[in-house]
Coordinates of C-alpha atoms in Angstrom, one line a residue:
M1328 CA 90.5 -41.7 81.8
W1329 CA 91.6 -43.6 78.8
I1330 CA 94.4 -46.3 79.4
A1331 CA 96.5 -47.2 76.5
P1332 CA 96.8 -50.9 75.6
F1333 CA 100.1 -52.4 76.3
Y1334 CA 101.9 -55.3 74.6
N1335 CA 104.0 -58.0 76.4
F1336 CA 106.8 -59.8 74.5
L1337 CA 109.2 -62.4 75.6
F1338 CA 112.5 -62.5 73.7
P1339 CA 114.1 -65.9 72.7
D1340 CA 116.6 -65.7 75.7
D1341 CA 113.7 -65.1 78.1
F1342 CA 114.2 -61.3 78.3
Y1343 CA 110.9 -59.7 79.1
Q1344 CA 109.9 -56.3 77.5
L1345 CA 106.7 -54.2 78.0
L1346 CA 105.8 -51.3 75.7
D1347 CA 103.0 -48.8 76.3
S1348 CA 102.5 -45.8 74.1
E1349 CA 99.8 -43.1 73.8
D1350 CA 99.7 -39.5 72.7
I1351 CA 101.0 -38.0 75.9
L1352 CA 103.3 -40.6 77.6
S1353 CA 105.4 -43.6 76.4
T1354 CA 106.9 -46.1 78.6
I1355 CA 109.3 -49.1 78.2
N1356 CA 109.8 -51.4 81.0
T1357 CA 111.9 -54.6 81.6
A1358 CA 110.4 -55.4 84.9
S1359 CA 107.7 -54.4 87.4
S1360 CA 107.8 -50.8 88.5
D1361 CA 108.2 -51.4 92.3
D1362 CA 110.9 -50.9 94.8
H1363 CA 112.2 -54.4 94.7
S1364 CA 112.6 -54.4 91.0
F1365 CA 114.5 -51.1 91.0
E1366 CA 116.7 -51.8 94.0
Q1367 CA 117.3 -55.6 93.8
K1368 CA 116.9 -56.5 90.1
Y1369 CA 118.2 -53.3 88.6
A1370 CA 115.1 -53.0 86.4
V1371 CA 115.0 -50.5 83.6
I1372 CA 112.1 -48.2 82.8
A1373 CA 112.0 -45.2 80.5
L1374 CA 109.3 -42.6 80.5
F1375 CA 108.9 -40.2 77.5
K1376 CA 106.6 -37.2 77.9
D1377 CA 106.0 -36.6 74.1
G1378 CA 104.6 -40.0 73.5
A1379 CA 103.9 -39.6 69.7
F1380 CA 107.4 -38.4 68.9
F1381 CA 109.2 -41.1 70.9
A1382 CA 106.7 -43.8 69.7
E1383 CA 107.7 -43.0 66.1
L1384 CA 111.4 -43.1 67.0
L1385 CA 111.0 -46.5 68.7
K1386 CA 108.6 -48.2 66.3
Q1387 CA 111.1 -49.9 64.0
D1388 CA 113.1 -51.3 66.9
F1389 CA 110.0 -52.5 68.6
L1390 CA 108.6 -54.1 65.5
Y1391 CA 111.9 -55.9 64.9
D1392 CA 112.0 -57.0 68.5
S1393 CA 108.4 -58.2 68.3
Y1394 CA 109.1 -60.2 65.2
I1395 CA 111.8 -62.3 66.7
S1396 CA 109.9 -62.7 70.0
R1397 CA 106.8 -64.5 71.0
M1398 CA 103.7 -62.8 72.4
L1399 CA 103.3 -63.6 76.1
S1400 CA 99.8 -64.2 77.3
Y1401 CA 98.9 -64.5 81.0
K1402 CA 98.3 -68.1 80.7
K1403 CA 101.7 -68.7 79.1
H1404 CA 103.3 -66.5 81.8
L1405 CA 102.1 -68.8 84.4
Y1406 CA 104.2 -71.6 83.0
R1407 CA 107.3 -69.6 82.2
P1408 CA 110.7 -71.3 83.1

């Protein structure tokens, strides 16, 4: 099974975004996909079945958001405020 790469970005106001897109499924997350995130933190997740179509629609917004954000590595994530 091939797993698509995912990209993590941290917006200037510390809002976290994760985008994962491939030819079958695209996802956009603002937090972890667990019960605590959905019930307590009101996390948002969007799943799109036709990944290629929605990936093209979201491309410009994601590129702009990425431009004003900084890439978040695991090492930097450990020292987040």
